[in-house]
Amino acid sequence: MRRSRVVALLAAGGFAVLTGCSAPGPAEVTFYADGHTINTTPVLTCDYSQQLAQPCSAKGATQTLKVRPGKPVQISVPGEVAGAPWQIVYEYVTPQGEFKQSDPIPFTSLDRYAYTVTPPTPADRISAVDVQKYTAVLNAGTGESGLLPSDVWGLRLDQPQS
């Protein structure tokens, strides 16, 4: 999954967190696709509370599920994610083998716990999904504030063997 949008946001550096502490242990996001369920922990976690040159660190491997073309992917997030701004970005493969990326699908109502990603056409196959939780940050040098990703959960989807 391309993480160019996340990387671009992280390049700003020099931020301090405005939000409170997170709950102990990593939150799990649940993915359900084509009859299979998997719980995942963040693959990337960022801490902007200190002036770190690289505030983000990889936390684990992206999990994998098998899904047939045209099948949706259901996503369920815990309260820790639903209570913050979050978004979904996904990739899909066309019948011609071309990989395409969705526009971000943001949630800012702070009470959305689930979403179903549906391929653009029944012949397309979802190949990857990222759930990105955001946190409010303040640039101590400029006084500007904004949202940056604090946790990213990733799922890779392979086509089952026929």
Coordinates of C-alpha atoms in Angstrom, one line a residue:
M1 CA 0.0 0.0 0.0
R2 CA 1.4 3.3 -0.9
R3 CA 2.0 5.5 2.2
S4 CA 2.9 8.6 0.3
R5 CA 0.2 10.7 1.9
V6 CA 1.3 9.5 5.4
V7 CA 5.0 10.2 4.6
A8 CA 4.2 13.7 3.3
L9 CA 2.4 14.5 6.5
L10 CA 5.2 13.2 8.7
A11 CA 7.8 15.2 6.9
A12 CA 6.6 18.4 8.6
G13 CA 8.3 17.4 11.9
G14 CA 8.7 19.5 15.1
F15 CA 5.2 18.9 16.5
A16 CA 3.9 18.4 20.0
V17 CA 0.7 16.4 20.7
L18 CA -2.4 18.2 21.9
T19 CA -4.4 15.1 22.8
G20 CA -4.2 13.0 25.9
C21 CA -2.4 9.7 26.5
S22 CA -3.5 6.6 24.6
A23 CA -4.8 3.4 26.3
P24 CA -2.4 0.7 27.3
G25 CA -1.6 -1.8 24.7
P26 CA -2.3 -1.4 21.0
A27 CA -5.9 -1.1 19.8
E28 CA -7.1 -3.8 17.4
V29 CA -8.9 -3.2 14.1
T30 CA -11.0 -6.1 12.8
F31 CA -11.2 -6.9 9.1
Y32 CA -13.8 -9.3 7.6
A33 CA -13.6 -10.4 3.9
D34 CA -15.0 -13.3 1.9
G35 CA -15.9 -15.4 5.0
H36 CA -12.7 -14.7 7.0
T37 CA -12.0 -12.4 10.0
I38 CA -8.6 -11.1 11.3
N39 CA -7.8 -8.8 14.2
T40 CA -4.8 -6.5 13.5
T41 CA -2.6 -4.3 15.6
P42 CA -1.0 -1.1 14.2
V43 CA 1.8 -1.6 11.7
L44 CA 3.0 2.0 12.2
T45 CA 2.8 4.1 15.4
C46 CA 3.8 7.8 15.7
D47 CA 4.5 9.8 18.8
Y48 CA 4.7 13.5 18.4
S49 CA 5.0 14.3 22.1
Q50 CA 8.8 14.8 21.8
Q51 CA 10.9 16.6 19.3
L52 CA 12.0 13.4 17.5
A53 CA 13.6 13.4 14.0
Q54 CA 11.6 10.3 13.2
P55 CA 8.5 10.2 15.3
C56 CA 7.1 7.0 13.7
S57 CA 8.1 3.4 14.0
A58 CA 7.1 0.2 12.4
K59 CA 5.3 -2.2 14.9
G60 CA 4.7 -5.4 13.0
A61 CA 3.9 -7.1 9.7
T62 CA 0.8 -6.3 7.7
Q63 CA -1.7 -9.2 8.0
T64 CA -3.1 -11.0 4.9
L65 CA -6.5 -12.4 3.9
K66 CA -7.7 -14.0 0.7
V67 CA -10.6 -12.4 -1.2
R68 CA -12.2 -13.0 -4.5
P69 CA -12.9 -10.2 -7.0
G70 CA -16.0 -8.2 -6.3
K71 CA -16.1 -9.1 -2.6
P72 CA -16.2 -6.2 0.0
V73 CA -14.0 -5.8 3.1
Q74 CA -15.8 -4.9 6.3
I75 CA -13.8 -2.9 8.9
S76 CA -14.6 -2.5 12.6
V77 CA -12.7 -0.1 14.8
P78 CA -12.6 0.1 18.6
G79 CA -13.7 3.2 20.5
E80 CA -10.1 4.5 20.7
V81 CA -10.1 4.9 16.9
A82 CA -13.8 5.8 16.5
G83 CA -13.4 8.6 19.1
A84 CA -10.7 10.3 16.9
P85 CA -10.6 11.5 13.3
W86 CA -9.7 8.5 11.1
Q87 CA -9.7 7.5 7.5
I88 CA -9.5 4.6 5.1
V89 CA -7.4 4.3 2.0
Y90 CA -7.5 1.2 -0.2
E91 CA -6.0 -0.2 -3.3
Y92 CA -7.7 -2.4 -5.8
V93 CA -6.8 -4.4 -8.9
T94 CA -8.7 -4.1 -12.2
P95 CA -9.4 -7.2 -14.4
Q96 CA -6.6 -6.0 -16.6
G97 CA -4.1 -6.2 -13.6
E98 CA -3.9 -2.4 -13.1
F99 CA -3.4 -1.3 -9.5
K100 CA -5.4 1.8 -8.4
Q101 CA -5.7 3.7 -5.2
S102 CA -8.8 5.2 -3.7
D103 CA -9.2 8.7 -2.5
P104 CA -9.1 8.9 1.3
I105 CA -12.4 8.1 3.0
P106 CA -12.4 10.3 6.2
F107 CA -14.5 10.0 9.3
T108 CA -14.7 13.0 11.6
S109 CA -18.0 12.4 13.4
L110 CA -16.1 10.7 16.3
D111 CA -18.8 8.0 16.5
R112 CA -18.2 5.8 13.4
Y113 CA -17.2 2.3 14.4
A114 CA -17.5 0.4 11.1
Y115 CA -17.2 0.8 7.3
T116 CA -17.5 -1.5 4.3
V117 CA -15.1 -1.0 1.4
T118 CA -16.7 -2.1 -1.8
P119 CA -14.7 -2.5 -5.1
P120 CA -15.6 0.0 -7.7
T121 CA -16.9 -2.7 -10.0
P122 CA -17.8 -6.4 -9.4
A123 CA -14.8 -7.4 -11.5
D124 CA -12.3 -5.4 -9.4
R125 CA -10.5 -7.0 -6.4
I126 CA -9.5 -5.0 -3.3
S127 CA -5.8 -5.7 -2.7
A128 CA -4.9 -3.6 0.3
V129 CA -6.6 -1.5 3.0
D130 CA -5.1 1.0 5.5
V131 CA -7.0 2.4 8.5
Q132 CA -5.3 5.6 9.7
K133 CA -6.0 7.2 13.0
Y134 CA -5.2 10.9 13.4
T135 CA -4.2 13.1 16.3
A136 CA -4.2 16.9 16.7
V137 CA -0.7 18.4 16.9
L138 CA 0.8 21.8 17.4
N139 CA 4.0 23.0 15.8
A140 CA 5.8 24.5 18.7
G141 CA 7.9 26.7 16.4
T142 CA 5.1 28.3 14.4
G143 CA 2.0 27.9 16.6
E144 CA 0.2 26.2 13.7
S145 CA -2.0 23.1 14.5
G146 CA -3.2 20.2 12.3
L147 CA -3.8 16.5 12.2
L148 CA -1.2 13.9 11.6
P149 CA -1.5 10.1 11.6
S150 CA -0.8 8.5 15.0
D151 CA -1.5 4.8 14.1
V152 CA -1.9 2.9 10.9
W153 CA -3.4 -0.6 10.6
G154 CA -2.8 -2.4 7.3
L155 CA -4.3 -5.4 5.5
R156 CA -3.2 -7.0 2.4
L157 CA -5.6 -9.1 0.3
D158 CA -4.5 -11.9 -2.0
Q159 CA -6.7 -13.7 -4.5
P160 CA -7.4 -17.3 -3.5
Q161 CA -6.0 -20.1 -5.7
S162 CA -8.6 -21.5 -8.0

